[in-house]
Every structure is written in C-alpha cells, then in structure tokens.
CSV table of C-alpha atoms and ligand atoms in Angstrom, one decimal:
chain,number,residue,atom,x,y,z
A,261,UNK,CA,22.6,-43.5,-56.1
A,262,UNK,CA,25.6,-41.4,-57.8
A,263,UNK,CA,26.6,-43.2,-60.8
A,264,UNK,CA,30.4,-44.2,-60.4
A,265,UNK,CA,33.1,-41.9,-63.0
A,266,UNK,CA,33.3,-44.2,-66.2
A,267,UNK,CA,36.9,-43.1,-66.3
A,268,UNK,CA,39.0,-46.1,-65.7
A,269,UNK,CA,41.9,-46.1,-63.9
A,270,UNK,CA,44.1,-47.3,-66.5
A,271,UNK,CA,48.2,-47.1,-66.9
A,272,UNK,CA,47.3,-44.4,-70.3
A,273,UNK,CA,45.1,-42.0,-69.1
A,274,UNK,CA,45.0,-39.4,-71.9
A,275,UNK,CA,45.9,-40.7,-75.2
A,276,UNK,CA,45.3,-38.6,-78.9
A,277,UNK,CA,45.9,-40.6,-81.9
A,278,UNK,CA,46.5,-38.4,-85.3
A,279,UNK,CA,43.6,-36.1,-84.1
A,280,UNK,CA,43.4,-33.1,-85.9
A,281,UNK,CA,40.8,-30.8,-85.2
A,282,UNK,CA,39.3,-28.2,-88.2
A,283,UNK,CA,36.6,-25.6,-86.9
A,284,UNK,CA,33.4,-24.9,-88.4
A,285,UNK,CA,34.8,-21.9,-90.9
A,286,UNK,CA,38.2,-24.3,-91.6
A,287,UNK,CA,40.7,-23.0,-89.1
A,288,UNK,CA,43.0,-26.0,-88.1
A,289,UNK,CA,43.6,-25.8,-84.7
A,290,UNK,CA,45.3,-29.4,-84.3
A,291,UNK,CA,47.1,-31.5,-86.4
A,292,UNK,CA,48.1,-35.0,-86.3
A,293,UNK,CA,48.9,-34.6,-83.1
A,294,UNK,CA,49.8,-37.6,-80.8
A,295,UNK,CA,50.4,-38.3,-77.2
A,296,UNK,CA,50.1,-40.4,-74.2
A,297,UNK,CA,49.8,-39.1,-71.3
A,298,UNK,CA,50.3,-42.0,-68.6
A,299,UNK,CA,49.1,-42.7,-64.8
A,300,UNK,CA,50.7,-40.7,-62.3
A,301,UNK,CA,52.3,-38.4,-64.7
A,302,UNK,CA,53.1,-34.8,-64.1
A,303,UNK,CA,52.6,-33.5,-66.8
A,304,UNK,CA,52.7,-29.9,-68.7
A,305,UNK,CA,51.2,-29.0,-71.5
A,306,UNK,CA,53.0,-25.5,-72.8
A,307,UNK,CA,52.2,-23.5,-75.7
A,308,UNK,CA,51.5,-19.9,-76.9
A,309,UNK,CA,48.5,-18.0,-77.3
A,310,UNK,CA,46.6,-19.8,-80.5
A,311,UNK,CA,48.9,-22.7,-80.4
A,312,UNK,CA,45.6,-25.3,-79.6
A,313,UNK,CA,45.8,-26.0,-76.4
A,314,UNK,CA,42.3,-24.7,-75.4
A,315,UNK,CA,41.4,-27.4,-78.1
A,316,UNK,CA,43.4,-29.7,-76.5
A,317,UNK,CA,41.2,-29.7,-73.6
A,318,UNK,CA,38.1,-29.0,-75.3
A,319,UNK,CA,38.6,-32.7,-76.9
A,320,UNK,CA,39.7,-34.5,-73.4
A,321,UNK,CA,36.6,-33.0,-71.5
A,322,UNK,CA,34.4,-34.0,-74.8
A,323,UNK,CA,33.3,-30.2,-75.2
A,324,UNK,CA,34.3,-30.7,-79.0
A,325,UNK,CA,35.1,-33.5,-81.4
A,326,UNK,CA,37.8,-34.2,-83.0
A,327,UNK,CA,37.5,-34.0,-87.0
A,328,UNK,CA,39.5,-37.0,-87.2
A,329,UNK,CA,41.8,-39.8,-84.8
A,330,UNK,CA,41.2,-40.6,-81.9
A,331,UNK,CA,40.8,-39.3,-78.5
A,332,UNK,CA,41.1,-42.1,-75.5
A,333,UNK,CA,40.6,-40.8,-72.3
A,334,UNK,CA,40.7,-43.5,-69.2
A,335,UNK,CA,40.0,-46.2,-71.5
A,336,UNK,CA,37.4,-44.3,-73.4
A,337,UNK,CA,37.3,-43.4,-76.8
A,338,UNK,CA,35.4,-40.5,-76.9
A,339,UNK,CA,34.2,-40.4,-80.5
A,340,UNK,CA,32.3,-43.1,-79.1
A,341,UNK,CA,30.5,-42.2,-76.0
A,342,UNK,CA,27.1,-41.4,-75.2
A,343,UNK,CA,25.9,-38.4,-74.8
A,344,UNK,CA,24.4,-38.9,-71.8
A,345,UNK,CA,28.3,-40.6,-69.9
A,346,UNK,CA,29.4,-37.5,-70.9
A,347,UNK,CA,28.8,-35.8,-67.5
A,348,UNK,CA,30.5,-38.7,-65.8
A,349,UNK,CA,33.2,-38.0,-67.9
A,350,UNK,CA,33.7,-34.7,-66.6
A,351,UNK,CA,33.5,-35.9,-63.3
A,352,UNK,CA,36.6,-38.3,-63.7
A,353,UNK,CA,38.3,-35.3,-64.7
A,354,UNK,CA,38.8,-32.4,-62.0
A,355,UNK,CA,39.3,-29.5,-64.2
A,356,UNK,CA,40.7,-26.3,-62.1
A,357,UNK,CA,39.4,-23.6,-65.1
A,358,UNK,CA,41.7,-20.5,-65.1
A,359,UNK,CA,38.8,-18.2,-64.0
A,360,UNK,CA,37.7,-20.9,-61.5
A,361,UNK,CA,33.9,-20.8,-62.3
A,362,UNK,CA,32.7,-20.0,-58.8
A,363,UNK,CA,29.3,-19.4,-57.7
A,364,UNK,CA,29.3,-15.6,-56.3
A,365,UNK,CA,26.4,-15.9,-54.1
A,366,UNK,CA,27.7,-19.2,-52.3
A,367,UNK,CA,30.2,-19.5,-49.8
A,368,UNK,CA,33.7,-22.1,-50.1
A,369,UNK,CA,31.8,-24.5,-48.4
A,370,UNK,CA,28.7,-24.6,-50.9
A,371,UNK,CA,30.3,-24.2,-54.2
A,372,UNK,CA,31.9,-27.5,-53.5
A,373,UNK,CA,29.1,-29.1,-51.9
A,374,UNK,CA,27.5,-27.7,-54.8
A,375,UNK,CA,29.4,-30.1,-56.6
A,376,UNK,CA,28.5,-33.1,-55.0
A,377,UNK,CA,25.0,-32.4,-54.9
A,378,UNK,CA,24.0,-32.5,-58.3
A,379,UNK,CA,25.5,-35.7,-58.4
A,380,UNK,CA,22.8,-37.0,-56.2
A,381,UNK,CA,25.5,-37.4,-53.1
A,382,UNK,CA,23.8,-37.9,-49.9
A,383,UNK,CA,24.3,-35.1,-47.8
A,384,UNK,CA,25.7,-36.5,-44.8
A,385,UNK,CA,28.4,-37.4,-47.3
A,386,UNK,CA,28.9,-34.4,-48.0
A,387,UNK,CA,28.9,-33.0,-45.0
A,388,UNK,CA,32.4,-35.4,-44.2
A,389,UNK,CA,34.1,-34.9,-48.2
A,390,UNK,CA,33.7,-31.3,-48.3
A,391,UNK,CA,35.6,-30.0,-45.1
A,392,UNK,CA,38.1,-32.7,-45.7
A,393,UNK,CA,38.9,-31.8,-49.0
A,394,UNK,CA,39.0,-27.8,-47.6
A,395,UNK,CA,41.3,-28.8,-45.5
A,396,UNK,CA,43.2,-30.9,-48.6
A,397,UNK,CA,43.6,-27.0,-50.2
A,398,UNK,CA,44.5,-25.6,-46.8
A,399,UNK,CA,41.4,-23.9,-46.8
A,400,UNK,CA,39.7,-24.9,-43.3
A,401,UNK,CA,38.7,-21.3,-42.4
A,402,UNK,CA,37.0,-20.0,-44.8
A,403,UNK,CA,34.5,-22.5,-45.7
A,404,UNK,CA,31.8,-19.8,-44.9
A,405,UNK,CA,33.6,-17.7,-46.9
A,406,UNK,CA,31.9,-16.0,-50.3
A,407,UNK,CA,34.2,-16.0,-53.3
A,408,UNK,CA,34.4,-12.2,-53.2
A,409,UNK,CA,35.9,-12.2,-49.6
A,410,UNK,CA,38.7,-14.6,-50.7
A,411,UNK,CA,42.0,-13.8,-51.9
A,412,UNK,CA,42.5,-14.7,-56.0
A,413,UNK,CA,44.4,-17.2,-54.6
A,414,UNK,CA,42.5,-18.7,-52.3
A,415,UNK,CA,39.7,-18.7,-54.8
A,416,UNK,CA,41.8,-21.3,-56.7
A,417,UNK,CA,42.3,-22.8,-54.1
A,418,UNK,CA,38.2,-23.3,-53.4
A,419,UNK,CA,38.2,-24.1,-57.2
A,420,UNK,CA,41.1,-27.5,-56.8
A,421,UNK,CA,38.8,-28.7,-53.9
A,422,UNK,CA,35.6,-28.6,-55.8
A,423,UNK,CA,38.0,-30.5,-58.3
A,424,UNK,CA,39.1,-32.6,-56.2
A,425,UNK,CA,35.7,-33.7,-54.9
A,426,UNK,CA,34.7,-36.5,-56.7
A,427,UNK,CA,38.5,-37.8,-56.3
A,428,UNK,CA,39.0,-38.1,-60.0
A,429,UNK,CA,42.0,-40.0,-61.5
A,430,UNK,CA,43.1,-36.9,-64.0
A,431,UNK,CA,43.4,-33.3,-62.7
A,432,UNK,CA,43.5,-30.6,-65.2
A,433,UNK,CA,44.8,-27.3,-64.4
A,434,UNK,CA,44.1,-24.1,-67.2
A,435,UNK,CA,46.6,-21.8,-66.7
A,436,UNK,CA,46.8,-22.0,-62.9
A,437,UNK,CA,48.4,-18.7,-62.8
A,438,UNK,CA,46.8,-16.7,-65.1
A,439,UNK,CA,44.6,-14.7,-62.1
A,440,UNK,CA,47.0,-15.2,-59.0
A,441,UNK,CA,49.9,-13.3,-57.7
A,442,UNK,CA,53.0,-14.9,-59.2
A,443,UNK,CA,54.3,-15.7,-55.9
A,444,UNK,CA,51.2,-17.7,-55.2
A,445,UNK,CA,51.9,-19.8,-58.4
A,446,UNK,CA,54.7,-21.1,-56.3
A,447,UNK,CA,51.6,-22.3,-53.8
A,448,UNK,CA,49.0,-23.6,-56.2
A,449,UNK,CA,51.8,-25.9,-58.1
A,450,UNK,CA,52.9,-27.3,-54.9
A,451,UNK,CA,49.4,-28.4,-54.0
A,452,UNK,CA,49.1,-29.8,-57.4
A,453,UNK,CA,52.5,-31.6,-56.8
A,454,UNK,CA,51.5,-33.3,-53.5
A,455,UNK,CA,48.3,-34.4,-55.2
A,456,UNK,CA,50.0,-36.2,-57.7
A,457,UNK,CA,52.3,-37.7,-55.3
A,458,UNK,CA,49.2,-39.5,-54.1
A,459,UNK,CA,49.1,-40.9,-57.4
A,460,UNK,CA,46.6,-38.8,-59.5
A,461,UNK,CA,47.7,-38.1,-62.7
A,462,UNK,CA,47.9,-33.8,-63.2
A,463,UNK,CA,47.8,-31.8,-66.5
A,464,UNK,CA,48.7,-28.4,-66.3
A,465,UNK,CA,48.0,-26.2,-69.9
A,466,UNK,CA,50.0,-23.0,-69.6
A,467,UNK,CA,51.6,-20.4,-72.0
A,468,UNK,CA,54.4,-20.1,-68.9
A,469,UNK,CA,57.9,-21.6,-69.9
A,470,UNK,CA,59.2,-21.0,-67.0
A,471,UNK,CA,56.7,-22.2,-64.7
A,472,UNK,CA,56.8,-25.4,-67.0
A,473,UNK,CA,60.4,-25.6,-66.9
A,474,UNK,CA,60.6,-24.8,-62.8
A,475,UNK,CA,57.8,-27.1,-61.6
A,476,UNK,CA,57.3,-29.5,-64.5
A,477,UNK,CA,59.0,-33.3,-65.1
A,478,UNK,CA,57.7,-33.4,-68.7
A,479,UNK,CA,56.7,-30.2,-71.0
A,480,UNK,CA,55.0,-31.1,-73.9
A,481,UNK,CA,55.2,-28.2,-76.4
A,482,UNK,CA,52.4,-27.5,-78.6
A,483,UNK,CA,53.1,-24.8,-81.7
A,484,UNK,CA,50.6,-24.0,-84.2
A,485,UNK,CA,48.5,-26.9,-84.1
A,486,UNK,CA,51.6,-29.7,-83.5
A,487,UNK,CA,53.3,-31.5,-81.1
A,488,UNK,CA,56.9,-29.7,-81.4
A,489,UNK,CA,58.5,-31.0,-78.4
A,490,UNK,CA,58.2,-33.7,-75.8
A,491,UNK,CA,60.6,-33.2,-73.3
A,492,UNK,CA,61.4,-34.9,-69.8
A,493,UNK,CA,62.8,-32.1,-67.7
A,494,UNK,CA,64.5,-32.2,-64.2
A,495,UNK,CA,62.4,-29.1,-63.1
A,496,UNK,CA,60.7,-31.7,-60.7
A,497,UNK,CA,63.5,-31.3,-58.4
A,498,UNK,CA,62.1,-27.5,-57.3
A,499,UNK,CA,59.3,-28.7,-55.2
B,591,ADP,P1,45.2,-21.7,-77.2
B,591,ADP,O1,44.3,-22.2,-76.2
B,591,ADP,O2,46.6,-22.3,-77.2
B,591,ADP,O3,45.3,-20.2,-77.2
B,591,ADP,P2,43.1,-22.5,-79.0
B,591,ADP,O4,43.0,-23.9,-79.0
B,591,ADP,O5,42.1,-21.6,-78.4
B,591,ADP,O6,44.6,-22.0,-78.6
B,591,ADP,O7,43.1,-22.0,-80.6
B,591,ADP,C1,43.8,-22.7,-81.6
B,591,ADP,C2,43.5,-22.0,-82.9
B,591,ADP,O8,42.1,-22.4,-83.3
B,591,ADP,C3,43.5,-20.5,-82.9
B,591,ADP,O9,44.0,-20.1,-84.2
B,591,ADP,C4,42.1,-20.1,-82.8
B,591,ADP,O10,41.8,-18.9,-83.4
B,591,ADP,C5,41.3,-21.2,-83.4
B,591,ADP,N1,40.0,-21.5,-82.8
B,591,ADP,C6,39.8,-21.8,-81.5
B,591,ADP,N2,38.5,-22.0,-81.3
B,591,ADP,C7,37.8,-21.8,-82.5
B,591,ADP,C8,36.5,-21.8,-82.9
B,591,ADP,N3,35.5,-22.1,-82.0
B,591,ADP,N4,36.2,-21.5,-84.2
B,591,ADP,C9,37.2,-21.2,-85.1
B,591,ADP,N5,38.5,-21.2,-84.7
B,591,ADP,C10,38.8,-21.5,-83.4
C-alpha cells in the first residue's frame, strides 16, 4: 500500500519563522525571513536573480536546512522530520520545476505514471488517475507522446499533471515561464488559477513583475535575503 502524504491539510500551509539560511562557505542567502502562506492562497513569490528564492524552496521541499527558525510545512516542522517522511513530503507538494524534469525516453503518458509507480500505486489506478489528470492539463492527445515531440509548452503542461498526480494540497510552480513562449504564460497561469479554485493552495517563485502583478492576488517580494514586501494585489481580476 502507498503511504498517505504526511502533509496535512491545515488552514497555514507554508509557514517560515526567523529562518535564515547561511551556506557552507557563509553566503547568507535568507534572513529572518517570515511568512505564512495560508490554504487556498494564490500566492507569488517574486524576486530577482540571487534574491533567495531557490532557497526558499530548497527549505519547503526539505532539500536544505535552515541554519536557524523554523520551517512548518502542512503542520510539519521540518527541522524535525525523518529522513525517511521526507519523500512523502515531496509528494504533498506538486512541484512544476522550471525545466520540468521529464523522462526523454518516455512518453506523456509514462512520465506521469511514472510517478505513481514508485509510489507502489496499483496499476489499474493508474490506469484511471493518469488520463484524467491529462485531460486536467488539456493534454488528452498526446499521452503517447515523447517529450521531444511536444511543444515547450505542452511539456509543462505534462510536467503540472505529473504534479498534480498525487492531488497534493500545495502546488509549486519555479518560474513557470522561464522555457515557454510568453504567450503561453498566459495558458500555464490559467491552469494554475482554475486549480487553485478547487481549493489547492499554488506558489508560484518568479523573477517576472509583471507576470506577478497580472496574474497574482498576493506578491511577496523577496530582496537580498529579506522579505521586502507583502502585497495583496488586484491582478486576480485578469483571469
Ligand atoms: P534565486 O533563486 O533568487 O536566484 P538563490 O536562493 O539561488 O537565489 O541564491 C541566493 C544567494 O545564495 C545567492 O547569492 C547565491 O549565490 C547563494 N547560494 C545559493 N546556493 C548556494 C550554495 N549552495 N552555496 C553557496 N551559496 C549559495
């Protein structure tokens, strides 16, 4: 049997207490930063090139530690988990990686199956979530598809399924339109938008102001290591 997500589906999903973060070598990459990020929120996460977001996301997915604070993700502090949740961590958190991390040699339809099955999933399981969640991306027709016969686009698209797979409470998007035509951004933001509409909670880390301000309803800015701004925006209203 597939061992549940321990995220829990709490009202703060993301929450950083006075983390700061100091790399082997002493470069500060964050510092007493603090935020909540709450259930169902939209939420972007904007900053320049070296401002810490990578960090930032390095800590929620448990890929580094923080030096100090604390980092609560669904209910979990994660300077306290076990090694071995830490998979199951991932898995309550659909991460769309900005060069989607597809398998070359398999098609649409595997790399998301893919997913599943090394989470033990039995395969007539998979054989019902996959082409549903395809179908979620608008991508129906090309589940026997390889990556390389796929638009850039569309190859996002067959990386937010695979995200979406395990249904996870938090969806993280890295820089969503850093390897797509820019008007296909316009595409890949609604998608994320009708998913959180469903009531899963979306992060989206980008260097893009104006993507942020178009699409977002809250832009938190991050600047050299900090929190700088927190700002509830009306860009919601261009979906
Ligand atoms: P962003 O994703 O916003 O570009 P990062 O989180 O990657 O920013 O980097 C923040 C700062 O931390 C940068 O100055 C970067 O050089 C530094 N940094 C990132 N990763 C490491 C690392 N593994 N070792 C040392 N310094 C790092």
């Amino acid at each position: 049997m597939a061992k549940k997500p321990i995220i829990a589906d709490s009202s703060v999903m993301i929450s950083l207490t006075k983390v700061k973060k100091v790399y082997p070598g002493g470069h500060t990459a964050l510092d007493n930063v603090n935020l909540e990020i709450r259930r169902g929120e939209f939420v972007f996460v904007l900053g320049h090139s070296g401002a810490g977001k990578s960090t930032f996301l390095k800590l929620i997915l448990r890929e580094e530690v923080a030096t100090s604070g604390r980092v609560v993700v669904g209910g979990r502090d994660l300077s306290r988990i076990r090694q071995r949740d830490i998979p199951y961590l991932r898995r309550g958190l659909g991460v769309v990686f900005q060069d989607f991390r597809l398998i070359p040699s398999m098609t649409a339809f595997e790399n998301v199956a893919f997913a599943m099955r090394v989470t033990n999933i039995a395969e007539r399981e998979i054989k019902k979530r996959v082409p549903y969640v395809l179908n979620l991306v608008g991508l129906a027709g090309k589940a026997r598809n390889y990556p390389a016969e796929l638009s850039g686009g569309e190859q996002q698209r067959v990386a937010l399924a695979r995200a979406l797979v395990h249904s996870p409470p938090i969806i993280i998007a890295d820089e969503p339109t850093g390897n797509i035509d820019p008007e296909l951004s316009v595409e890949i933001m609604e998608l994320l938008k009708a998913i959180n509409m469903v009531g899963t909670t979306v992060v989206v880390v980008t260097h893009e102001h104006d993507l942020a301000q178009r699409f977002s309803e809250r832009i938190i800015t991050i600047d050299h290591g900090a929190v700088v701004a927190d700002d509830q925006t009306k860009g919601g209203g261009a979906f």
